[in-house]
């Protein structure tokens, strides 16, 4: 899908943008965004818009890839064959999401090697949530319910992102994420409704540990968000961090009642005037510590990714050697 987007010739009116004075070009770009048009790879765009997208899309891709690790940790220990098959498929989906997203970011002129290098050297971020450990099987269910649930809430508006390749990738990703969320809920519901007291306690313990980090996934409060204002003006983000977090909390409260678990926030209470749930204070110091590299699993996560890249070097080299031989054969066949 990205290849098609890249092959699309710059459309009439946009192709000629390079002949315009810089301010006029920017005004025309802003007008297109205001009119709700999609920006495609060959269209003119301000450098800052391009850099913002590369930053966000590559971080999103890294999150999907690093996000395979906490759940991957349970594939060999899933309680039944059915749960193992589901988990394998889910983790594989996350890998696929990472690949679509790297491909979408590549359309902006940054190579995959550059993006991966930025992750491995700690220059690029990935979602804070994946720096927490998965201690029990219930953590896998809670990741599906809360982490994928938060991801969907955040990502549905990205299906209307002004950059076409990102928006199109998000449509497919969101469909799969919604299955992921339901499978997590289903795994927890099985333990809560048919399990032993020990299993119900295990679910509650996992909810207690993942609830606050899930709320942090939406990013800092709007007042402290560096990029929100500009990203919303450009139609990259459609809804602010706080509004999305609130929508997620309101939805999760009702789902928690169905599951029969408590959310670990004594201040969580319906506020009829606001039409939303009030909630307790989020520990933003913890968030910045984790984002800064000092969470419970940051070092392990990065080390696992670097090791995977090193271990896979021979596969990449073999594929390149094969491609070179193939090209030489094709050239010889054409010359004959
Ligand atoms: N973790 O100005 P702000 C998944 C950074 S994976 C780490 O509000 P922005 C899944 C932010 O980057 C889903 N860093 O930023 C996979 C910025 O730093 P830089 C992942 C965070 O970009 C496997 C600074 O804080 N989803 O679904 O306007 C299994 C200031 O923030 C975080 C995405 O990536 C964080 N939580 O808004 C299961 C969605 N929050 O870059 C599930 C796409 C903020 O200036 N991304 N920061 O150094 C977004 O929607 C936005 O980038 C964010 C942040 C809402 C995350």
mmCIF file of C-alpha atoms and ligand atoms in Angstrom:
data_model
loop_
_atom_site.group_PDB
_atom_site.id
_atom_site.type_symbol
_atom_site.label_atom_id
_atom_site.label_comp_id
_atom_site.label_asym_id
_atom_site.label_seq_id
_atom_site.Cartn_x
_atom_site.Cartn_y
_atom_site.Cartn_z
ATOM 1 C CA UNK A 1 0.000 0.000 0.000
ATOM 2 C CA UNK A 2 2.885 2.368 0.729
ATOM 3 C CA UNK A 3 4.539 1.592 -2.574
ATOM 4 C CA UNK A 4 1.378 2.687 -4.336
ATOM 5 C CA UNK A 5 1.312 5.851 -2.270
ATOM 6 C CA UNK A 6 4.932 6.567 -3.160
ATOM 7 C CA UNK A 7 4.268 5.947 -6.820
ATOM 8 C CA UNK A 8 1.351 8.352 -6.879
ATOM 9 C CA UNK A 9 2.467 11.318 -8.915
ATOM 10 C CA UNK A 10 2.158 14.588 -7.028
ATOM 11 C CA UNK A 11 -1.357 15.718 -7.671
ATOM 12 C CA UNK A 12 -2.234 18.724 -9.748
ATOM 13 C CA UNK A 13 -1.888 21.930 -7.816
ATOM 14 C CA UNK A 14 0.440 20.274 -5.280
ATOM 15 C CA UNK A 15 3.115 19.319 -7.759
ATOM 16 C CA UNK A 16 3.600 22.948 -8.616
ATOM 17 C CA UNK A 17 4.049 23.867 -4.930
ATOM 18 C CA UNK A 18 7.839 23.851 -5.393
ATOM 19 C CA UNK A 19 7.520 26.856 -7.703
ATOM 20 C CA UNK A 20 5.905 28.929 -4.938
ATOM 21 C CA UNK A 21 7.501 31.315 -2.455
ATOM 22 C CA UNK A 22 8.131 29.610 0.953
ATOM 23 C CA UNK A 23 5.350 31.405 2.854
ATOM 24 C CA UNK A 24 2.860 30.801 0.057
ATOM 25 C CA UNK A 25 3.824 27.118 0.045
ATOM 26 C CA UNK A 26 3.227 26.865 3.753
ATOM 27 C CA UNK A 27 -0.080 28.681 3.510
ATOM 28 C CA UNK A 28 -1.209 26.320 0.793
ATOM 29 C CA UNK A 29 -0.125 23.337 2.924
ATOM 30 C CA UNK A 30 -2.035 24.683 5.954
ATOM 31 C CA UNK A 31 -5.092 25.265 3.753
ATOM 32 C CA UNK A 32 -5.002 21.661 2.545
ATOM 33 C CA UNK A 33 -4.818 20.424 6.124
ATOM 34 C CA UNK A 34 -7.699 22.718 7.108
ATOM 35 C CA UNK A 35 -9.744 21.329 4.205
ATOM 36 C CA UNK A 36 -9.186 17.803 5.562
ATOM 37 C CA UNK A 37 -7.079 16.614 2.615
ATOM 38 C CA UNK A 38 -4.565 13.818 3.070
ATOM 39 C CA UNK A 39 -0.869 14.590 2.576
ATOM 40 C CA UNK A 40 0.923 11.958 0.483
ATOM 41 C CA UNK A 41 4.663 11.123 0.350
ATOM 42 C CA UNK A 42 5.463 13.090 -2.806
ATOM 43 C CA UNK A 43 3.555 16.194 -1.730
ATOM 44 C CA UNK A 44 5.447 19.193 -0.433
ATOM 45 C CA UNK A 45 5.406 19.384 3.372
ATOM 46 C CA UNK A 46 7.197 21.564 5.954
ATOM 47 C CA UNK A 47 10.337 19.993 7.420
ATOM 48 C CA UNK A 48 8.892 20.168 10.924
ATOM 49 C CA UNK A 49 5.762 18.255 9.812
ATOM 50 C CA UNK A 50 7.995 15.567 8.264
ATOM 51 C CA UNK A 51 10.191 15.331 11.379
ATOM 52 C CA UNK A 52 7.167 15.159 13.697
ATOM 53 C CA UNK A 53 5.742 12.278 11.703
ATOM 54 C CA UNK A 54 9.027 10.376 11.542
ATOM 55 C CA UNK A 55 9.358 10.800 15.314
ATOM 56 C CA UNK A 56 5.811 9.663 16.119
ATOM 57 C CA UNK A 57 5.487 6.873 13.535
ATOM 58 C CA UNK A 58 8.920 5.407 14.275
ATOM 59 C CA UNK A 59 8.238 5.523 18.034
ATOM 60 C CA UNK A 60 4.968 3.803 17.360
ATOM 61 C CA UNK A 61 6.744 1.130 15.280
ATOM 62 C CA UNK A 62 9.360 0.630 18.004
ATOM 63 C CA UNK A 63 6.557 0.265 20.583
ATOM 64 C CA UNK A 64 4.949 -2.522 18.586
ATOM 65 C CA UNK A 65 8.252 -4.374 18.232
ATOM 66 C CA UNK A 66 9.391 -3.916 21.838
ATOM 67 C CA UNK A 67 5.781 -4.677 22.864
ATOM 68 C CA UNK A 68 6.247 -8.231 21.552
ATOM 69 C CA UNK A 69 8.659 -8.966 24.409
ATOM 70 C CA UNK A 70 6.495 -8.826 27.565
ATOM 71 C CA UNK A 71 3.820 -11.114 26.097
ATOM 72 C CA UNK A 72 6.302 -13.234 24.137
ATOM 73 C CA UNK A 73 7.672 -14.124 27.558
ATOM 74 C CA UNK A 74 4.490 -16.208 28.141
ATOM 75 C CA UNK A 75 4.156 -18.084 24.833
ATOM 76 C CA UNK A 76 5.901 -21.192 26.151
ATOM 77 C CA UNK A 77 3.918 -21.062 29.397
ATOM 78 C CA UNK A 78 0.383 -20.364 28.130
ATOM 79 C CA UNK A 79 -2.074 -22.502 30.144
ATOM 80 C CA UNK A 80 -3.761 -24.278 27.197
ATOM 81 C CA UNK A 81 -3.105 -24.995 23.534
ATOM 82 C CA UNK A 82 -5.922 -22.612 22.587
ATOM 83 C CA UNK A 83 -4.450 -19.740 24.628
ATOM 84 C CA UNK A 84 -0.977 -20.476 23.228
ATOM 85 C CA UNK A 85 -2.257 -20.319 19.618
ATOM 86 C CA UNK A 86 -4.084 -17.050 20.337
ATOM 87 C CA UNK A 87 -1.051 -15.500 22.013
ATOM 88 C CA UNK A 88 1.276 -16.566 19.187
ATOM 89 C CA UNK A 89 -1.055 -14.937 16.658
ATOM 90 C CA UNK A 90 -1.320 -11.769 18.723
ATOM 91 C CA UNK A 91 2.419 -11.347 19.178
ATOM 92 C CA UNK A 92 2.885 -11.996 15.462
ATOM 93 C CA UNK A 93 0.299 -9.277 14.710
ATOM 94 C CA UNK A 94 2.330 -6.807 16.787
ATOM 95 C CA UNK A 95 5.380 -7.638 14.660
ATOM 96 C CA UNK A 96 3.276 -6.987 11.546
ATOM 97 C CA UNK A 97 2.108 -3.624 12.937
ATOM 98 C CA UNK A 98 5.715 -2.646 13.524
ATOM 99 C CA UNK A 99 6.558 -3.491 9.917
ATOM 100 C CA UNK A 100 3.624 -1.500 8.428
ATOM 101 C CA UNK A 101 4.619 1.437 10.585
ATOM 102 C CA UNK A 102 8.316 1.321 9.634
ATOM 103 C CA UNK A 103 7.159 1.188 6.000
ATOM 104 C CA UNK A 104 4.913 4.224 6.556
ATOM 105 C CA UNK A 105 7.809 6.147 8.160
ATOM 106 C CA UNK A 106 10.139 5.162 5.306
ATOM 107 C CA UNK A 107 7.855 7.029 2.872
ATOM 108 C CA UNK A 108 9.070 10.193 4.632
ATOM 109 C CA UNK A 109 12.661 9.566 3.536
ATOM 110 C CA UNK A 110 14.158 7.955 6.656
ATOM 111 C CA UNK A 111 15.596 4.463 6.286
ATOM 112 C CA UNK A 112 14.622 1.558 8.523
ATOM 113 C CA UNK A 113 18.279 1.129 9.502
ATOM 114 C CA UNK A 114 18.392 4.736 10.732
ATOM 115 C CA UNK A 115 15.224 4.250 12.774
ATOM 116 C CA UNK A 116 16.427 1.001 14.318
ATOM 117 C CA UNK A 117 19.806 2.550 15.102
ATOM 118 C CA UNK A 118 18.005 5.396 16.905
ATOM 119 C CA UNK A 119 16.089 2.852 19.010
ATOM 120 C CA UNK A 120 19.160 0.782 19.817
ATOM 121 C CA UNK A 121 21.239 3.778 20.858
ATOM 122 C CA UNK A 122 18.466 5.113 23.096
ATOM 123 C CA UNK A 123 17.791 8.239 21.005
ATOM 124 C CA UNK A 124 14.278 7.155 20.003
ATOM 125 C CA UNK A 125 11.575 6.440 22.523
ATOM 126 C CA UNK A 126 9.047 3.627 22.648
ATOM 127 C CA UNK A 127 5.944 3.376 24.818
ATOM 128 C CA UNK A 128 6.714 3.498 28.546
ATOM 129 C CA UNK A 129 4.266 0.651 29.177
ATOM 130 C CA UNK A 130 6.595 -2.015 27.814
ATOM 131 C CA UNK A 131 9.158 -1.384 30.536
ATOM 132 C CA UNK A 132 7.056 -3.218 33.117
ATOM 133 C CA UNK A 133 7.432 -6.970 33.721
ATOM 134 C CA UNK A 134 4.846 -9.684 33.011
ATOM 135 C CA UNK A 135 4.978 -11.661 36.255
ATOM 136 C CA UNK A 136 1.984 -13.984 35.854
ATOM 137 C CA UNK A 137 -0.361 -15.318 33.164
ATOM 138 C CA UNK A 138 -2.946 -12.730 34.290
ATOM 139 C CA UNK A 139 -0.560 -9.995 33.093
ATOM 140 C CA UNK A 140 -1.045 -11.268 29.535
ATOM 141 C CA UNK A 141 -4.832 -10.861 29.868
ATOM 142 C CA UNK A 142 -4.441 -7.418 31.441
ATOM 143 C CA UNK A 143 -2.126 -6.276 28.631
ATOM 144 C CA UNK A 144 -4.846 -7.248 26.148
ATOM 145 C CA UNK A 145 -7.626 -5.595 28.129
ATOM 146 C CA UNK A 146 -5.940 -2.404 29.363
ATOM 147 C CA UNK A 147 -2.835 -1.874 27.200
ATOM 148 C CA UNK A 148 -4.467 -2.765 23.891
ATOM 149 C CA UNK A 149 -7.607 -0.976 25.103
ATOM 150 C CA UNK A 150 -5.598 2.214 25.704
ATOM 151 C CA UNK A 151 -3.806 1.747 22.383
ATOM 152 C CA UNK A 152 -7.127 1.532 20.494
ATOM 153 C CA UNK A 153 -8.466 4.642 22.219
ATOM 154 C CA UNK A 154 -5.309 6.484 21.157
ATOM 155 C CA UNK A 155 -5.107 5.004 17.673
ATOM 156 C CA UNK A 156 -8.695 5.294 16.379
ATOM 157 C CA UNK A 157 -8.258 9.068 15.897
ATOM 158 C CA UNK A 158 -4.949 8.354 14.096
ATOM 159 C CA UNK A 159 -6.987 6.642 11.326
ATOM 160 C CA UNK A 160 -7.887 10.248 10.397
ATOM 161 C CA UNK A 161 -4.302 11.500 10.657
ATOM 162 C CA UNK A 162 -3.491 14.018 7.903
ATOM 163 C CA UNK A 163 -0.589 11.878 6.601
ATOM 164 C CA UNK A 164 -2.142 9.305 4.262
ATOM 165 C CA UNK A 165 0.234 6.315 4.716
ATOM 166 C CA UNK A 166 0.015 6.537 8.538
ATOM 167 C CA UNK A 167 -3.783 6.909 8.480
ATOM 168 C CA UNK A 168 -4.188 3.900 6.171
ATOM 169 C CA UNK A 169 -1.836 1.731 8.249
ATOM 170 C CA UNK A 170 -3.809 2.620 11.375
ATOM 171 C CA UNK A 171 -7.094 1.331 9.944
ATOM 172 C CA UNK A 172 -5.751 -2.200 9.721
ATOM 173 C CA UNK A 173 -3.826 -1.942 12.989
ATOM 174 C CA UNK A 174 -6.964 -0.806 14.865
ATOM 175 C CA UNK A 175 -9.018 -3.726 13.542
ATOM 176 C CA UNK A 176 -6.421 -6.151 14.859
ATOM 177 C CA UNK A 177 -5.990 -4.278 18.152
ATOM 178 C CA UNK A 178 -9.691 -4.565 18.803
ATOM 179 C CA UNK A 179 -9.431 -8.363 18.533
ATOM 180 C CA UNK A 180 -6.419 -8.202 20.886
ATOM 181 C CA UNK A 181 -8.385 -6.234 23.454
ATOM 182 C CA UNK A 182 -11.245 -8.729 23.378
ATOM 183 C CA UNK A 183 -8.965 -11.734 23.716
ATOM 184 C CA UNK A 184 -7.400 -10.152 26.820
ATOM 185 C CA UNK A 185 -10.805 -9.461 28.308
ATOM 186 C CA UNK A 186 -11.908 -13.010 27.477
ATOM 187 C CA UNK A 187 -8.848 -14.555 29.177
ATOM 188 C CA UNK A 188 -9.499 -12.485 32.304
ATOM 189 C CA UNK A 189 -13.232 -13.192 32.255
ATOM 190 C CA UNK A 190 -12.514 -16.941 32.142
ATOM 191 C CA UNK A 191 -10.341 -16.646 35.248
ATOM 192 C CA UNK A 192 -12.742 -14.347 37.090
ATOM 193 C CA UNK A 193 -15.925 -16.283 36.312
ATOM 194 C CA UNK A 194 -14.718 -19.909 36.311
ATOM 195 C CA UNK A 195 -11.381 -19.747 38.118
ATOM 196 C CA UNK A 196 -10.252 -20.418 41.641
ATOM 197 C CA UNK A 197 -9.843 -17.741 44.317
ATOM 198 C CA UNK A 198 -6.083 -17.857 43.650
ATOM 199 C CA UNK A 199 -6.709 -17.089 39.969
ATOM 200 C CA UNK A 200 -9.065 -14.213 40.813
ATOM 201 C CA UNK A 201 -6.424 -12.803 43.178
ATOM 202 C CA UNK A 202 -3.834 -13.131 40.421
ATOM 203 C CA UNK A 203 -6.050 -11.070 38.065
ATOM 204 C CA UNK A 204 -6.618 -8.392 40.712
ATOM 205 C CA UNK A 205 -2.889 -8.195 41.405
ATOM 206 C CA UNK A 206 -2.155 -7.753 37.691
ATOM 207 C CA UNK A 207 -4.810 -5.021 37.384
ATOM 208 C CA UNK A 208 -3.283 -3.248 40.400
ATOM 209 C CA UNK A 209 0.138 -3.210 38.745
ATOM 210 C CA UNK A 210 -0.923 -2.243 35.182
ATOM 211 C CA UNK A 211 -3.679 0.322 35.803
ATOM 212 C CA UNK A 212 -1.512 3.404 36.430
ATOM 213 C CA UNK A 213 1.111 2.625 33.746
ATOM 214 C CA UNK A 214 -1.786 2.178 31.258
ATOM 215 C CA UNK A 215 -3.003 5.709 32.017
ATOM 216 C CA UNK A 216 0.528 6.992 31.353
ATOM 217 C CA UNK A 217 0.431 5.563 27.808
ATOM 218 C CA UNK A 218 -1.538 8.623 26.659
ATOM 219 C CA UNK A 219 1.446 10.865 27.393
ATOM 220 C CA UNK A 220 1.895 13.803 29.775
ATOM 221 C CA UNK A 221 -0.983 16.144 30.658
ATOM 222 C CA UNK A 222 -1.861 18.538 27.818
ATOM 223 C CA UNK A 223 -0.236 21.458 29.665
ATOM 224 C CA UNK A 224 3.106 19.613 29.668
ATOM 225 C CA UNK A 225 2.848 18.029 26.231
ATOM 226 C CA UNK A 226 5.554 19.462 23.979
ATOM 227 C CA UNK A 227 4.035 18.444 20.674
ATOM 228 C CA UNK A 228 0.243 18.269 21.108
ATOM 229 C CA UNK A 229 -0.637 21.813 20.071
ATOM 230 C CA UNK A 230 1.297 21.752 16.791
ATOM 231 C CA UNK A 231 0.389 18.134 16.042
ATOM 232 C CA UNK A 232 -3.298 18.931 16.499
ATOM 233 C CA UNK A 233 -3.005 21.993 14.280
ATOM 234 C CA UNK A 234 -1.537 19.773 11.579
ATOM 235 C CA UNK A 235 -4.176 17.079 12.017
ATOM 236 C CA UNK A 236 -1.591 14.491 13.078
ATOM 237 C CA UNK A 237 -3.217 14.133 16.482
ATOM 238 C CA UNK A 238 -6.965 14.731 16.462
ATOM 239 C CA UNK A 239 -7.647 14.539 20.208
ATOM 240 C CA UNK A 240 -5.446 15.664 23.128
ATOM 241 C CA UNK A 241 -3.728 13.356 25.630
ATOM 242 C CA UNK A 242 -6.037 14.200 28.573
ATOM 243 C CA UNK A 243 -9.297 13.781 26.662
ATOM 244 C CA UNK A 244 -8.240 10.371 25.362
ATOM 245 C CA UNK A 245 -7.105 9.290 28.834
ATOM 246 C CA UNK A 246 -10.487 10.323 30.246
ATOM 247 C CA UNK A 247 -12.382 8.400 27.556
ATOM 248 C CA UNK A 248 -10.295 5.334 28.378
ATOM 249 C CA UNK A 249 -10.960 5.639 32.123
ATOM 250 C CA UNK A 250 -14.715 6.017 31.571
ATOM 251 C CA UNK A 251 -14.803 2.888 29.385
ATOM 252 C CA UNK A 252 -12.546 0.820 31.671
ATOM 253 C CA UNK A 253 -14.643 1.497 34.786
ATOM 254 C CA UNK A 254 -17.675 -0.185 33.206
ATOM 255 C CA UNK A 255 -15.606 -3.102 31.886
ATOM 256 C CA UNK A 256 -14.033 -3.624 35.322
ATOM 257 C CA UNK A 257 -17.551 -4.024 36.785
ATOM 258 C CA UNK A 258 -18.333 -6.802 34.283
ATOM 259 C CA UNK A 259 -15.063 -8.546 35.122
ATOM 260 C CA UNK A 260 -15.569 -8.095 38.855
ATOM 261 C CA UNK A 261 -12.193 -6.450 39.509
ATOM 262 C CA UNK A 262 -11.433 -3.254 41.431
ATOM 263 C CA UNK A 263 -9.463 -0.466 39.802
ATOM 264 C CA UNK A 264 -6.753 0.579 42.274
ATOM 265 C CA UNK A 265 -7.781 4.222 42.655
ATOM 266 C CA UNK A 266 -9.826 5.173 45.753
ATOM 267 C CA UNK A 267 -10.609 8.552 44.190
ATOM 268 C CA UNK A 268 -12.196 7.057 41.073
ATOM 269 C CA UNK A 269 -15.768 8.367 41.166
ATOM 270 C CA UNK A 270 -18.484 9.349 38.693
ATOM 271 C CA UNK A 271 -18.873 13.121 38.471
ATOM 272 C CA UNK A 272 -22.373 13.869 37.131
ATOM 273 C CA UNK A 273 -21.538 17.511 36.429
ATOM 274 C CA UNK A 274 -18.587 16.640 34.194
ATOM 275 C CA UNK A 275 -20.244 13.507 32.849
ATOM 276 C CA UNK A 276 -16.941 11.688 33.470
ATOM 277 C CA UNK A 277 -15.118 9.830 36.228
ATOM 278 C CA UNK A 278 -12.830 11.864 38.460
ATOM 279 C CA UNK A 279 -9.594 10.054 39.258
ATOM 280 C CA UNK A 280 -6.583 10.233 41.554
ATOM 281 C CA UNK A 281 -3.253 11.864 40.692
ATOM 282 C CA UNK A 282 -0.993 10.074 38.215
ATOM 283 C CA UNK A 283 2.633 9.719 39.328
ATOM 284 C CA UNK A 284 4.295 11.725 36.559
ATOM 285 C CA UNK A 285 7.702 11.365 38.233
ATOM 286 C CA UNK A 286 7.451 7.630 37.678
ATOM 287 C CA UNK A 287 6.408 8.233 34.046
ATOM 288 C CA UNK A 288 9.425 10.463 33.286
ATOM 289 C CA UNK A 289 11.767 8.072 35.091
ATOM 290 C CA UNK A 290 10.565 5.180 32.918
ATOM 291 C CA UNK A 291 10.621 7.276 29.732
ATOM 292 C CA UNK A 292 14.145 8.385 30.673
ATOM 293 C CA UNK A 293 15.373 4.773 30.721
ATOM 294 C CA UNK A 294 15.079 3.895 34.400
ATOM 295 C CA UNK A 295 11.982 1.678 34.512
ATOM 296 C CA UNK A 296 11.972 -1.916 35.809
ATOM 297 C CA UNK A 297 12.774 -3.477 32.400
ATOM 298 C CA UNK A 298 14.242 -0.735 30.148
ATOM 299 C CA UNK A 299 17.726 -2.240 30.027
ATOM 300 C CA UNK A 300 16.476 -5.783 29.376
ATOM 301 C CA UNK A 301 14.131 -4.639 26.622
ATOM 302 C CA UNK A 302 16.812 -2.758 24.698
ATOM 303 C CA UNK A 303 19.382 -5.496 25.220
ATOM 304 C CA UNK A 304 16.903 -8.083 23.828
ATOM 305 C CA UNK A 305 16.310 -5.971 20.695
ATOM 306 C CA UNK A 306 20.042 -5.378 20.106
ATOM 307 C CA UNK A 307 20.738 -9.096 20.579
ATOM 308 C CA UNK A 308 17.988 -10.029 18.104
ATOM 309 C CA UNK A 309 19.446 -7.628 15.528
ATOM 310 C CA UNK A 310 22.975 -9.051 16.001
ATOM 311 C CA UNK A 311 21.779 -12.663 15.926
ATOM 312 C CA UNK A 312 19.837 -12.001 12.718
ATOM 313 C CA UNK A 313 22.755 -10.342 10.884
ATOM 314 C CA UNK A 314 23.608 -13.546 8.977
ATOM 315 C CA UNK A 315 20.028 -13.790 7.654
ATOM 316 C CA UNK A 316 20.153 -10.227 6.304
ATOM 317 C CA UNK A 317 23.584 -10.858 4.763
ATOM 318 C CA UNK A 318 22.391 -14.107 3.152
ATOM 319 C CA UNK A 319 19.284 -12.369 1.747
ATOM 320 C CA UNK A 320 21.446 -9.589 0.272
ATOM 321 C CA UNK A 321 23.883 -12.117 -1.254
ATOM 322 C CA UNK A 322 20.933 -14.000 -2.754
ATOM 323 C CA UNK A 323 19.486 -10.761 -4.177
ATOM 324 C CA UNK A 324 22.860 -9.872 -5.739
ATOM 325 C CA UNK A 325 23.179 -13.342 -7.334
ATOM 326 C CA UNK A 326 19.617 -13.137 -8.609
ATOM 327 C CA UNK A 327 20.213 -9.702 -10.147
ATOM 328 C CA UNK A 328 23.416 -10.984 -11.810
ATOM 329 C CA UNK A 329 21.541 -14.013 -13.227
ATOM 330 C CA UNK A 330 18.721 -11.782 -14.522
ATOM 331 C CA UNK A 331 21.244 -9.418 -16.135
ATOM 332 C CA UNK A 332 23.075 -12.362 -17.769
ATOM 333 C CA UNK A 333 19.776 -13.821 -19.045
ATOM 334 C CA UNK A 334 18.803 -10.456 -20.551
ATOM 335 C CA UNK A 335 22.202 -10.048 -22.222
ATOM 336 C CA UNK A 336 21.990 -13.545 -23.785
HETATM 337 N N1 LIG B 1 5.917 6.498 26.484
HETATM 338 O O1 LIG B 1 4.336 16.061 23.570
HETATM 339 P P1 LIG B 1 3.902 14.674 23.902
HETATM 340 C C1 LIG B 1 0.660 -1.042 21.199
HETATM 341 C C2 LIG B 1 7.022 11.282 25.049
HETATM 342 S S1 LIG B 1 1.936 0.050 21.150
HETATM 343 C C3 LIG B 1 7.103 7.005 26.072
HETATM 344 O O2 LIG B 1 2.519 14.513 24.418
HETATM 345 P P2 LIG B 1 3.239 13.336 21.413
HETATM 346 C C4 LIG B 1 0.875 -2.424 21.649
HETATM 347 C C5 LIG B 1 6.815 11.871 23.653
HETATM 348 O O3 LIG B 1 7.304 11.016 22.656
HETATM 349 C C6 LIG B 1 1.132 1.607 21.155
HETATM 350 N N2 LIG B 1 7.244 8.310 25.699
HETATM 351 O O4 LIG B 1 4.188 13.738 22.629
HETATM 352 C C7 LIG B 1 2.003 -3.125 21.238
HETATM 353 C C8 LIG B 1 7.588 13.174 23.780
HETATM 354 O O5 LIG B 1 8.992 12.912 23.725
HETATM 355 P P3 LIG B 1 9.903 13.250 22.397
HETATM 356 C C9 LIG B 1 2.047 2.739 21.136
HETATM 357 C C10 LIG B 1 6.133 9.089 25.723
HETATM 358 O O6 LIG B 1 4.044 12.567 20.448
HETATM 359 C C11 LIG B 1 2.248 -4.403 21.741
HETATM 360 C C12 LIG B 1 7.317 13.594 25.216
HETATM 361 O O7 LIG B 1 6.978 12.411 25.919
HETATM 362 N N3 LIG B 1 1.246 3.820 20.620
HETATM 363 O O8 LIG B 1 -0.396 -0.661 20.830
HETATM 364 O O9 LIG B 1 2.485 14.534 20.900
HETATM 365 C C13 LIG B 1 1.363 -5.003 22.630
HETATM 366 C C14 LIG B 1 6.195 14.613 25.316
HETATM 367 O O10 LIG B 1 4.924 14.030 24.962
HETATM 368 C C15 LIG B 1 4.879 8.589 26.100
HETATM 369 C C16 LIG B 1 1.745 4.856 19.977
HETATM 370 O O11 LIG B 1 2.921 5.032 19.854
HETATM 371 C C17 LIG B 1 4.792 7.246 26.502
HETATM 372 N N4 LIG B 1 3.652 6.692 26.930
HETATM 373 O O12 LIG B 1 2.141 12.383 22.095
HETATM 374 C C18 LIG B 1 0.215 -4.313 23.006
HETATM 375 C C19 LIG B 1 0.707 5.768 19.395
HETATM 376 N N5 LIG B 1 3.989 9.596 26.015
HETATM 377 O O13 LIG B 1 9.360 12.399 21.264
HETATM 378 C C20 LIG B 1 -0.051 -3.028 22.499
HETATM 379 C C21 LIG B 1 1.274 6.859 18.555
HETATM 380 C C22 LIG B 1 4.661 10.676 25.599
HETATM 381 O O14 LIG B 1 9.744 14.719 22.136
HETATM 382 N N6 LIG B 1 1.837 7.928 19.370
HETATM 383 N N7 LIG B 1 5.953 10.382 25.428
HETATM 384 O O15 LIG B 1 11.299 12.858 22.778
HETATM 385 C C23 LIG B 1 1.081 8.925 19.895
HETATM 386 O O16 LIG B 1 -0.132 8.970 19.752
HETATM 387 C C24 LIG B 1 1.820 10.029 20.598
HETATM 388 O O17 LIG B 1 3.179 9.982 20.227
HETATM 389 C C25 LIG B 1 1.686 10.001 22.154
HETATM 390 C C26 LIG B 1 2.508 11.175 22.713
HETATM 391 C C27 LIG B 1 0.230 10.169 22.566
HETATM 392 C C28 LIG B 1 2.235 8.704 22.710
#
